[in-house]
């Protein structure tokens, strides 16, 4: 209920004003002096004040002035009431002091009620306007917050978009690179193969061309492995297989192979040296992956060096081993150094772009080192050379009874397998012809099954001493064929040959049904070694 305050020193006046206003729905509070009125106004929330001007001690003007001093009452509408001060000058004074209206006495009840009602309504509208403003302010604040949030999201989206565009650009660049990278070895394979077919060529030349074809094929394979490793990493399927190994021996082998590789790269003038601890050191790590990282760094060192030397090796640093590959090549600027580990990233200078590459090698190396538990980095000076280094945790092993795998074995002598029968299940004629050629000197009898159905039939009809089973064949895969064969003749020896290294789980499942496995491209030495396990 709205409250109204009437201040008048005359009780009769107070009584009659109260009576007049009773018909409006109001709570009427009265005060007999300015002092009492100010006190009440301080304690209550009034919607309107009716104020008599002529009062002893403090008149209406002074009361009004004091009322306005309190911030709480700054805007209460006040109507002055007077019988004497009816002249315009007093009305003006009243208005200047902050009164909203003036009513002469004797008061006309209808006019008083109408005026009071108007001011009360106005007050009410003012109040709802105030609420509306407050509500608007809250909404405004919310809106501002929302805008801030959206601006942030937009900025993030812009960054993500720029990143996606950059990656897209790098990928397109990669495709262009890749087709160039693939074309180069394929062109030389086709070109030299064509020359080899030419009967007029001298045998010495022919041998040289065969070596070129073989080198180009190796390059192509390296490229394909790089792309496969990259997609395995993207899919989270890249695995590390810890095994004991002789580190000194691995580095020794690398030195020997890079002495050969540098010739193929036309970099014979660059000296290669290996720096390693005097005594052989055995460690538990993934030797294949360790070798892969070093091969990568060494290839880059030769690729990006025109003259001078390349040195590599390792030292023990507390619980870690620190490997390094150092060159006197074109170097990498400080700005580019932080970016060379980004996939598809290649430094765009005249010098570096003269060499071929996909920009994947270092990103793969970084990931492998991370998976091995270490870190990779580089020190470089533009025009002077680069040192790439990486660490791996050092888990030492005793080398006394350690038997290393011989990766650089000399060509094996041909065995005599004339009394054995081999079934080769292979749908690709070229692959079959390769196996046939690789085994020709062993005089083994070969039966060829061109698909899974034929493999089952020939295996059961001939009971061969060994089966070489291709996994991927059009009608039925090798695993299914093996299952059928095992049902009827469980004792047959079966080696599977696969082009793609299957996931560990899949191979574990299949392990129960095959006796051994070789991965394509098949190397003659591996083929003979693996087959020897079954033919004696
Ligand atoms: P790429 O296939 O291009 O060699 P990498 O990921 O192995 O890809 O290397 C990324 C880039 O880092 C290279 O393109 C080259 O610009 C730069 N780089 C790598 N190694 C060296 C080095 N030893 N000296 C100078 N630049 C190098």
Coordinates of C-alpha atoms and ligand atoms in Angstrom, one line a residue:
X1 CA 0.0 0.0 0.0
X2 CA 1.3 3.5 -0.9
X3 CA 2.1 5.8 2.0
X4 CA 1.6 9.6 2.1
X5 CA 3.0 12.0 4.8
X6 CA 1.1 15.1 5.8
X7 CA 3.0 17.8 7.8
X8 CA 0.8 20.5 9.4
X9 CA 1.0 22.1 12.9
X10 CA -2.8 22.3 13.0
X11 CA -4.6 19.2 14.2
X12 CA -7.9 20.2 12.6
X13 CA -6.2 20.7 9.3
X14 CA -4.5 17.3 9.6
X15 CA -7.8 15.7 10.5
X16 CA -9.6 17.2 7.5
X17 CA -6.8 16.4 5.0
X18 CA -6.8 12.8 6.3
X19 CA -10.5 12.6 5.8
X20 CA -10.3 13.9 2.2
X21 CA -7.6 11.4 1.3
X22 CA -9.3 8.4 3.0
X23 CA -11.2 7.6 -0.2
X24 CA -8.0 6.9 -2.1
X25 CA -6.3 3.6 -1.2
X26 CA -3.5 5.1 0.9
X27 CA -1.8 4.8 4.3
X28 CA -1.8 8.4 5.7
X29 CA 0.9 9.3 8.2
X30 CA 0.8 12.7 9.9
X31 CA 3.4 15.0 11.6
X32 CA 2.7 18.1 13.6
X33 CA 6.0 19.9 12.9
X34 CA 8.8 20.1 10.3
X35 CA 11.2 18.2 12.7
X36 CA 8.7 15.4 13.2
X37 CA 8.1 15.2 9.5
X38 CA 11.8 15.0 8.6
X39 CA 12.3 12.2 11.1
X40 CA 9.4 10.2 9.7
X41 CA 10.6 10.8 6.2
X42 CA 14.0 9.4 7.1
X43 CA 12.5 6.2 8.6
X44 CA 9.7 5.5 6.0
X45 CA 9.4 5.2 2.3
X46 CA 6.7 7.8 1.3
X47 CA 5.2 8.2 -2.2
X48 CA 4.1 11.8 -1.6
X49 CA 4.4 14.6 1.0
X50 CA 1.7 17.3 1.7
X51 CA 3.5 20.2 3.4
X52 CA 2.0 23.2 5.2
X53 CA 4.1 26.3 4.7
X54 CA 3.2 28.3 7.7
X55 CA 4.5 26.5 10.8
X56 CA 6.3 27.7 14.0
X57 CA 10.0 27.0 14.4
X58 CA 10.6 25.5 11.0
X59 CA 8.4 26.6 8.1
X60 CA 7.5 24.6 5.1
X61 CA 10.2 26.1 2.9
X62 CA 12.9 25.2 5.3
X63 CA 11.5 21.7 6.0
X64 CA 11.5 21.1 2.2
X65 CA 15.1 22.3 1.9
X66 CA 16.2 20.0 4.6
X67 CA 14.2 17.1 3.2
X68 CA 16.0 17.4 -0.1
X69 CA 19.4 17.2 1.7
X70 CA 18.8 13.5 2.4
X71 CA 19.7 11.5 -0.7
X72 CA 16.8 9.1 0.1
X73 CA 14.3 11.9 -0.1
X74 CA 15.8 13.8 -3.0
X75 CA 13.1 12.9 -5.4
X76 CA 9.9 12.5 -3.3
X77 CA 7.1 14.7 -4.8
X78 CA 6.1 17.4 -2.3
X79 CA 2.9 19.5 -2.6
X80 CA 2.9 22.7 -0.6
X81 CA -0.3 23.8 1.1
X82 CA -1.0 27.3 2.3
X83 CA -3.7 29.9 3.0
X84 CA -1.3 32.9 3.2
X85 CA 1.5 32.3 0.8
X86 CA -0.7 32.2 -2.3
X87 CA 1.2 34.9 -4.2
X88 CA 3.1 33.8 -7.3
X89 CA 6.4 34.7 -5.8
X90 CA 5.8 32.1 -3.0
X91 CA 4.6 29.5 -5.4
X92 CA 7.9 30.1 -7.4
X93 CA 10.0 29.9 -4.3
X94 CA 8.3 26.6 -3.4
X95 CA 8.9 25.2 -6.9
X96 CA 12.6 26.3 -6.7
X97 CA 13.0 24.6 -3.4
X98 CA 11.8 21.4 -5.1
X99 CA 8.0 21.3 -4.6
X100 CA 6.0 19.8 -7.5
X101 CA 2.8 21.7 -6.9
X102 CA 1.0 24.2 -4.7
X103 CA -2.5 24.0 -3.3
X104 CA -4.2 27.0 -1.6
X105 CA -6.3 26.7 1.5
X106 CA -9.1 26.2 2.0
X107 CA -8.5 23.0 0.2
X108 CA -10.9 21.9 -2.5
X109 CA -11.2 18.1 -1.7
X110 CA -11.7 17.1 -5.4
X111 CA -8.7 19.0 -6.6
X112 CA -6.6 17.7 -3.8
X113 CA -7.6 14.1 -4.5
X114 CA -7.1 14.6 -8.2
X115 CA -3.6 16.1 -7.8
X116 CA -2.5 13.5 -5.2
X117 CA -3.7 10.7 -7.6
X118 CA -1.8 12.2 -10.5
X119 CA 1.5 12.4 -8.5
X120 CA 1.0 9.0 -7.0
X121 CA 0.5 7.5 -10.5
X122 CA 3.5 9.4 -11.8
X123 CA 5.5 8.0 -8.9
X124 CA 4.3 4.6 -9.7
X125 CA 5.3 4.9 -13.3
X126 CA 8.6 6.3 -12.2
X127 CA 9.1 3.2 -10.0
X128 CA 8.3 0.7 -12.8
X129 CA 10.5 2.7 -15.1
X130 CA 13.3 2.4 -12.6
X131 CA 12.7 -1.4 -12.4
X132 CA 12.7 -1.6 -16.1
X133 CA 16.0 0.3 -16.3
X134 CA 17.5 -2.0 -13.7
X135 CA 16.3 -5.0 -15.7
X136 CA 17.8 -3.5 -18.8
X137 CA 21.1 -3.0 -17.0
X138 CA 21.1 -6.6 -16.0
X139 CA 20.3 -7.7 -19.6
X140 CA 22.9 -5.3 -20.9
X141 CA 25.5 -6.8 -18.6
X142 CA 24.5 -10.3 -19.7
X143 CA 24.7 -9.2 -23.3
X144 CA 28.1 -7.7 -22.8
X145 CA 29.3 -11.0 -21.2
X146 CA 27.8 -13.0 -24.1
X147 CA 29.5 -10.7 -26.7
X148 CA 32.8 -11.1 -24.9
X149 CA 32.3 -14.9 -24.9
X150 CA 31.5 -14.9 -28.6
X151 CA 34.4 -12.7 -29.5
X152 CA 36.6 -15.2 -27.7
X153 CA 35.1 -18.2 -29.5
X154 CA 35.3 -16.3 -32.8
X155 CA 39.0 -15.6 -32.1
X156 CA 39.6 -19.3 -31.3
X157 CA 37.7 -20.3 -34.4
X158 CA 39.8 -17.9 -36.5
X159 CA 43.0 -19.5 -35.1
X160 CA 41.6 -23.0 -35.7
X161 CA 40.6 -22.0 -39.2
X162 CA 44.0 -20.5 -40.0
X163 CA 45.6 -23.7 -38.6
X164 CA 43.4 -25.9 -40.7
X165 CA 44.1 -23.8 -43.8
X166 CA 47.8 -24.0 -43.1
X167 CA 47.6 -27.8 -42.6
X168 CA 45.6 -28.1 -45.8
X169 CA 48.1 -26.0 -47.7
X170 CA 50.9 -28.2 -46.3
X171 CA 49.0 -31.3 -47.3
X172 CA 48.5 -30.0 -50.9
X173 CA 52.1 -29.1 -50.9
X174 CA 52.9 -32.7 -49.7
X175 CA 50.8 -34.2 -52.5
X176 CA 52.7 -32.1 -55.1
X177 CA 56.0 -33.1 -53.4
X178 CA 54.9 -36.7 -53.1
X179 CA 54.0 -37.2 -56.8
X180 CA 57.4 -35.6 -57.6
X181 CA 59.1 -37.8 -55.0
X182 CA 57.4 -41.0 -56.4
X183 CA 57.9 -40.0 -60.0
X184 CA 61.7 -39.6 -59.6
X185 CA 62.5 -43.2 -58.6
X186 CA 59.8 -44.7 -60.8
X187 CA 61.1 -42.8 -63.8
X188 CA 64.6 -44.1 -63.2
X189 CA 63.4 -47.6 -62.5
X190 CA 61.4 -47.6 -65.8
X191 CA 64.2 -45.9 -67.7
X192 CA 67.0 -48.2 -66.6
X193 CA 64.8 -51.3 -66.8
X194 CA 64.2 -50.4 -70.4
X195 CA 67.9 -50.0 -71.0
X196 CA 68.6 -53.4 -69.4
X197 CA 66.2 -55.1 -71.8
X198 CA 68.3 -53.7 -74.7
X199 CA 70.4 -56.6 -75.9
X200 CA 73.2 -54.4 -77.2
X201 CA 74.3 -53.2 -73.8
X202 CA 77.6 -54.4 -72.4
X203 CA 77.3 -56.6 -69.3
X204 CA 79.3 -54.2 -67.1
X205 CA 76.8 -51.4 -68.0
X206 CA 73.9 -53.7 -67.4
X207 CA 75.1 -54.4 -63.9
X208 CA 75.4 -50.7 -63.2
X209 CA 71.8 -50.2 -64.4
X210 CA 70.5 -53.0 -62.3
X211 CA 72.1 -51.3 -59.3
X212 CA 70.4 -48.0 -60.2
X213 CA 67.1 -49.8 -60.4
X214 CA 67.7 -51.4 -57.0
X215 CA 68.7 -48.0 -55.4
X216 CA 65.6 -46.3 -56.8
X217 CA 63.4 -49.1 -55.6
X218 CA 64.9 -48.7 -52.1
X219 CA 64.2 -44.9 -52.2
X220 CA 60.7 -45.6 -53.2
X221 CA 60.2 -48.1 -50.4
X222 CA 61.7 -45.6 -47.9
X223 CA 59.2 -43.0 -49.1
X224 CA 56.3 -45.4 -48.8
X225 CA 57.4 -46.5 -45.3
X226 CA 57.6 -42.8 -44.3
X227 CA 54.0 -42.2 -45.5
X228 CA 52.8 -45.4 -43.8
X229 CA 54.5 -44.5 -40.5
X230 CA 52.9 -41.1 -40.7
X231 CA 49.4 -42.5 -41.1
X232 CA 50.0 -45.1 -38.4
X233 CA 51.0 -42.3 -36.0
X234 CA 47.9 -40.3 -37.0
X235 CA 45.8 -43.4 -36.2
X236 CA 47.7 -44.0 -32.9
X237 CA 48.8 -47.4 -34.2
X238 CA 52.5 -46.8 -34.1
X239 CA 54.1 -49.3 -31.7
X240 CA 57.4 -49.6 -30.0
X241 CA 59.0 -53.0 -29.4
X242 CA 61.6 -52.9 -26.7
X243 CA 64.4 -55.5 -27.2
X244 CA 68.0 -55.9 -26.0
X245 CA 70.6 -54.6 -28.5
X246 CA 74.3 -53.8 -29.0
X247 CA 74.3 -50.0 -29.6
X248 CA 77.9 -49.9 -30.8
X249 CA 77.1 -52.5 -33.4
X250 CA 74.1 -50.7 -34.7
X251 CA 76.1 -47.5 -35.2
X252 CA 78.9 -49.5 -36.8
X253 CA 76.4 -51.0 -39.3
X254 CA 75.0 -47.6 -40.0
X255 CA 78.5 -46.2 -40.7
X256 CA 79.1 -49.0 -43.2
X257 CA 75.8 -48.6 -44.9
X258 CA 76.1 -44.8 -45.1
X259 CA 79.6 -45.2 -46.6
X260 CA 77.7 -46.9 -49.5
X261 CA 74.7 -44.6 -49.5
X262 CA 76.8 -41.4 -49.7
X263 CA 78.2 -42.8 -53.0
X264 CA 74.8 -43.3 -54.3
X265 CA 73.9 -39.8 -53.3
X266 CA 77.0 -38.5 -55.2
X267 CA 78.4 -37.2 -51.8
X268 CA 81.6 -39.4 -51.8
X269 CA 83.7 -36.3 -50.9
X270 CA 81.9 -35.9 -47.5
X271 CA 83.8 -37.6 -44.8
X272 CA 81.8 -39.7 -42.3
X273 CA 83.0 -40.5 -38.9
X274 CA 81.6 -42.4 -35.9
X275 CA 82.3 -41.3 -32.3
X276 CA 81.3 -43.9 -29.7
X277 CA 82.5 -45.2 -26.3
X278 CA 85.4 -47.7 -26.6
X279 CA 83.6 -50.6 -25.1
X280 CA 80.5 -52.0 -26.6
X281 CA 77.3 -50.9 -24.8
X282 CA 74.2 -53.0 -24.6
X283 CA 70.8 -51.4 -24.0
X284 CA 67.1 -52.2 -23.9
X285 CA 65.3 -50.1 -26.4
X286 CA 63.6 -50.5 -29.8
X287 CA 66.6 -51.1 -32.1
X288 CA 64.6 -50.9 -35.3
X289 CA 63.1 -47.5 -34.4
X290 CA 66.4 -46.2 -33.0
X291 CA 68.0 -47.1 -36.3
X292 CA 65.1 -45.5 -38.2
X293 CA 65.7 -42.1 -36.4
X294 CA 69.5 -42.3 -37.0
X295 CA 69.0 -43.2 -40.7
X296 CA 66.7 -40.2 -41.0
X297 CA 69.1 -37.8 -39.4
X298 CA 72.1 -39.2 -41.3
X299 CA 70.2 -39.0 -44.6
X300 CA 69.3 -35.4 -43.9
X301 CA 72.9 -34.6 -42.9
X302 CA 74.1 -35.8 -46.3
X303 CA 71.2 -34.4 -48.1
X304 CA 71.7 -30.9 -46.8
X305 CA 75.5 -30.8 -46.9
X306 CA 77.5 -30.0 -50.0
X307 CA 81.0 -30.4 -48.7
X308 CA 82.9 -31.0 -45.4
X309 CA 82.0 -33.8 -43.0
X310 CA 79.3 -35.7 -41.2
X311 CA 79.9 -37.2 -37.8
X312 CA 77.6 -39.1 -35.5
X313 CA 77.7 -41.2 -32.4
X314 CA 76.5 -41.3 -28.8
X315 CA 77.6 -40.5 -25.2
X316 CA 76.3 -41.6 -21.9
X317 CA 74.8 -38.8 -19.8
X318 CA 73.6 -40.0 -16.4
X319 CA 70.5 -42.1 -16.9
X320 CA 70.2 -41.2 -20.6
X321 CA 72.1 -41.8 -23.8
X322 CA 72.7 -38.8 -26.0
X323 CA 72.9 -39.5 -29.7
X324 CA 74.0 -36.9 -32.2
X325 CA 74.4 -36.4 -36.0
X326 CA 76.5 -33.4 -36.9
X327 CA 77.1 -31.9 -40.3
X328 CA 78.9 -28.9 -42.0
X329 CA 75.9 -28.3 -44.3
X330 CA 73.6 -25.4 -45.1
X331 CA 72.4 -25.0 -41.5
X332 CA 69.0 -23.9 -40.3
X333 CA 68.1 -20.4 -39.1
X334 CA 66.9 -19.9 -35.5
X335 CA 63.5 -19.0 -36.7
X336 CA 63.1 -22.2 -38.8
X337 CA 64.7 -24.4 -36.2
X338 CA 61.5 -24.5 -34.1
X339 CA 59.4 -25.5 -37.1
X340 CA 61.4 -28.3 -38.8
X341 CA 59.7 -30.9 -36.6
X342 CA 56.3 -29.9 -37.9
X343 CA 55.0 -32.5 -40.3
X344 CA 55.2 -31.6 -44.0
X345 CA 57.3 -28.7 -43.1
X346 CA 60.3 -28.0 -45.3
X347 CA 62.6 -25.0 -45.0
X348 CA 61.9 -22.9 -48.0
X349 CA 65.3 -21.7 -49.0
X350 CA 67.0 -22.2 -52.4
X351 CA 69.5 -24.5 -50.8
X352 CA 67.2 -26.8 -49.0
X353 CA 64.5 -27.1 -51.7
X354 CA 67.2 -28.3 -54.1
X355 CA 67.0 -31.6 -52.3
X356 CA 64.0 -33.8 -52.5
X357 CA 61.9 -34.6 -49.4
X358 CA 58.4 -34.9 -48.0
X359 CA 58.9 -32.9 -44.7
X360 CA 57.8 -36.0 -42.8
X361 CA 61.1 -37.4 -41.6
X362 CA 61.8 -35.2 -38.7
X363 CA 58.2 -35.2 -37.4
X364 CA 58.4 -39.0 -37.4
X365 CA 61.8 -39.0 -35.7
X366 CA 60.4 -36.6 -33.0
X367 CA 57.5 -38.9 -32.3
X368 CA 59.7 -42.0 -32.2
X369 CA 62.1 -40.4 -29.7
X370 CA 59.1 -39.3 -27.6
X371 CA 57.8 -42.9 -27.6
X372 CA 61.2 -44.2 -26.7
X373 CA 61.1 -41.9 -23.7
X374 CA 63.5 -39.1 -24.8
X375 CA 63.7 -35.7 -26.4
X376 CA 65.0 -34.4 -29.7
X377 CA 66.6 -31.0 -30.5
X378 CA 69.1 -29.2 -32.7
X379 CA 71.9 -26.7 -32.6
X380 CA 72.6 -24.9 -35.9
X381 CA 74.2 -22.0 -37.5
X382 CA 73.1 -20.9 -41.0
X383 CA 75.8 -21.6 -43.5
X384 CA 78.0 -23.5 -41.0
X385 CA 76.2 -26.7 -40.1
X386 CA 73.8 -28.5 -37.9
X387 CA 73.8 -30.9 -35.0
X388 CA 70.7 -32.9 -34.3
X389 CA 70.7 -34.7 -31.0
X390 CA 68.3 -36.9 -29.1
X391 CA 68.2 -38.7 -25.8
X392 CA 66.8 -42.1 -24.8
X393 CA 66.6 -43.6 -21.3
X394 CA 69.6 -45.9 -20.7
X395 CA 68.6 -49.3 -19.6
X396 CA 71.9 -51.2 -19.7
X397 CA 72.0 -54.9 -20.5
X398 CA 74.9 -57.4 -20.2
X399 CA 76.3 -58.2 -23.7
X400 CA 78.1 -61.4 -22.7
X401 CA 75.6 -63.8 -24.1
X402 CA 74.0 -61.4 -26.6
X403 CA 73.6 -62.6 -30.2
X404 CA 72.9 -59.8 -32.6
X405 CA 70.8 -60.1 -35.8
X406 CA 73.0 -59.7 -38.8
X407 CA 71.4 -57.1 -40.9
X408 CA 74.2 -56.7 -43.5
X409 CA 74.7 -60.4 -44.0
X410 CA 76.5 -61.4 -47.2
X411 CA 74.4 -63.2 -49.8
X412 CA 73.7 -66.7 -48.6
X413 CA 74.8 -69.7 -50.5
X414 CA 72.1 -71.5 -52.4
X415 CA 70.9 -74.6 -50.5
X416 CA 70.0 -77.9 -52.3
X417 CA 66.3 -78.4 -51.9
X418 CA 65.8 -80.6 -55.0
X419 CA 64.0 -83.2 -52.9
X420 CA 61.4 -80.8 -51.5
X421 CA 58.1 -79.5 -52.9
X422 CA 57.0 -75.9 -52.3
X423 CA 53.5 -74.6 -52.8
X424 CA 53.3 -70.8 -53.5
X425 CA 49.9 -69.2 -53.1
X426 CA 50.1 -65.8 -54.8
X427 CA 47.7 -64.0 -57.0
X428 CA 50.2 -61.4 -58.3
X429 CA 52.2 -63.0 -61.2
X430 CA 55.2 -60.6 -60.7
X431 CA 55.5 -61.6 -57.1
X432 CA 55.3 -65.3 -58.0
X433 CA 58.0 -64.8 -60.7
X434 CA 60.3 -63.1 -58.2
X435 CA 60.0 -66.0 -55.7
X436 CA 60.5 -68.5 -58.5
X437 CA 63.7 -66.7 -59.6
X438 CA 65.0 -66.3 -56.1
X439 CA 64.6 -70.0 -55.5
X440 CA 65.6 -71.3 -58.9
X441 CA 69.2 -72.2 -57.9
X442 CA 67.9 -74.3 -54.9
X443 CA 66.2 -76.6 -57.4
X444 CA 63.1 -76.8 -55.2
X445 CA 60.0 -78.0 -57.0
X446 CA 57.4 -75.3 -57.1
X447 CA 53.6 -75.5 -57.5
X448 CA 51.7 -72.3 -58.1
X449 CA 48.2 -71.6 -56.7
X450 CA 46.7 -68.4 -58.0
X451 CA 44.0 -68.0 -55.4
X452 CA 42.7 -69.3 -52.1
X453 CA 40.5 -72.1 -53.6
X454 CA 43.4 -73.4 -55.7
X455 CA 45.7 -73.2 -52.7
X456 CA 43.5 -75.5 -50.6
X457 CA 43.0 -78.0 -53.4
X458 CA 46.8 -78.2 -54.4
X459 CA 47.9 -78.3 -50.7
X460 CA 45.6 -81.3 -50.1
X461 CA 46.4 -83.1 -53.4
X462 CA 50.2 -82.7 -53.2
X463 CA 51.0 -82.4 -49.4
X464 CA 54.0 -80.1 -50.1
X465 CA 56.9 -79.8 -47.7
X466 CA 56.2 -76.1 -47.3
X467 CA 53.6 -73.6 -48.3
X468 CA 54.3 -69.9 -48.9
X469 CA 50.8 -68.3 -48.4
X470 CA 50.0 -64.8 -49.5
X471 CA 47.6 -63.1 -47.1
X472 CA 45.7 -60.8 -49.5
X473 CA 44.1 -62.7 -52.3
X474 CA 40.9 -61.8 -54.2
X475 CA 38.5 -64.7 -53.5
X476 CA 39.6 -65.8 -50.0
X477 CA 42.3 -64.4 -47.8
X478 CA 45.3 -66.5 -46.8
X479 CA 44.1 -67.0 -43.2
X480 CA 40.9 -68.5 -44.3
X481 CA 42.7 -70.8 -46.8
X482 CA 45.1 -71.9 -44.0
X483 CA 42.1 -72.7 -41.7
X484 CA 40.6 -75.0 -44.4
X485 CA 44.0 -76.7 -45.0
X486 CA 44.6 -77.2 -41.3
X487 CA 41.2 -78.9 -40.9
X488 CA 42.2 -81.7 -43.4
X489 CA 46.0 -81.7 -43.0
X490 CA 47.1 -80.1 -39.7
X491 CA 50.8 -81.1 -40.1
X492 CA 51.7 -78.9 -43.2
X493 CA 54.3 -76.2 -42.7
X494 CA 53.0 -72.8 -43.7
X495 CA 54.8 -69.5 -43.9
X496 CA 52.6 -66.4 -44.6
X497 CA 53.8 -63.5 -46.7
X498 CA 52.2 -60.1 -46.1
X499 CA 52.7 -56.7 -47.8
X500 CA 51.3 -54.6 -45.0
X501 CA 52.4 -55.2 -41.4
X502 CA 49.1 -56.1 -39.7
X503 CA 48.3 -54.8 -36.3
X504 CA 49.9 -56.7 -33.4
X505 CA 46.5 -58.0 -32.2
X506 CA 45.5 -59.4 -35.6
X507 CA 48.9 -61.1 -36.0
X508 CA 48.7 -62.6 -32.5
X509 CA 45.4 -64.1 -33.4
X510 CA 46.7 -65.5 -36.6
X511 CA 49.9 -66.7 -35.0
X512 CA 48.2 -70.0 -33.9
X513 CA 47.6 -71.0 -37.5
X514 CA 50.8 -70.2 -39.3
X515 CA 54.3 -71.4 -38.6
X516 CA 56.3 -68.3 -39.7
X517 CA 55.9 -64.9 -41.4
X518 CA 57.8 -62.9 -43.9
X519 CA 57.0 -59.3 -44.9
X520 CA 57.0 -58.0 -48.4
X521 CA 59.1 -56.8 -50.2
X522 CA 60.7 -60.2 -49.6
X523 CA 64.5 -60.2 -49.4
X524 CA 66.2 -63.3 -50.8
X525 CA 68.3 -63.8 -47.7
X526 CA 65.3 -63.6 -45.3
X527 CA 63.4 -66.0 -47.6
X528 CA 66.1 -68.6 -47.6
X529 CA 66.7 -68.3 -43.9
X530 CA 63.1 -68.6 -43.0
X531 CA 62.5 -71.5 -45.4
X532 CA 65.6 -73.3 -44.0
X533 CA 63.9 -73.7 -40.7
X534 CA 61.5 -76.1 -42.3
X535 CA 63.5 -77.8 -45.1
X536 CA 66.3 -80.1 -43.8
Ligands
LIG1 P1 62.6 -33.7 -45.7 O1 61.9 -34.9 -46.3 O2 62.2 -32.4 -46.3 O3 64.0 -33.8 -45.5 P2 62.5 -33.6 -42.8 O4 61.3 -33.6 -41.9 O5 63.5 -34.7 -42.6 O6 61.9 -33.5 -44.2 O7 63.2 -32.2 -42.5 C1 62.4 -31.0 -42.5 C2 63.3 -29.9 -43.1 O8 64.3 -29.5 -42.1 C3 64.0 -30.2 -44.4 O9 63.2 -29.9 -45.5 C4 65.2 -29.2 -44.3 O10 64.8 -28.0 -44.8 C5 65.4 -29.1 -42.8 N1 66.6 -29.9 -42.4 C6 66.5 -31.2 -41.9 N2 67.8 -31.7 -41.6 C7 68.6 -30.7 -41.9 C8 70.1 -30.6 -41.9 N3 70.9 -31.5 -41.4 N4 70.6 -29.4 -42.3 C9 69.8 -28.4 -42.8 N5 68.5 -28.5 -42.9 C10 67.9 -29.6 -42.5

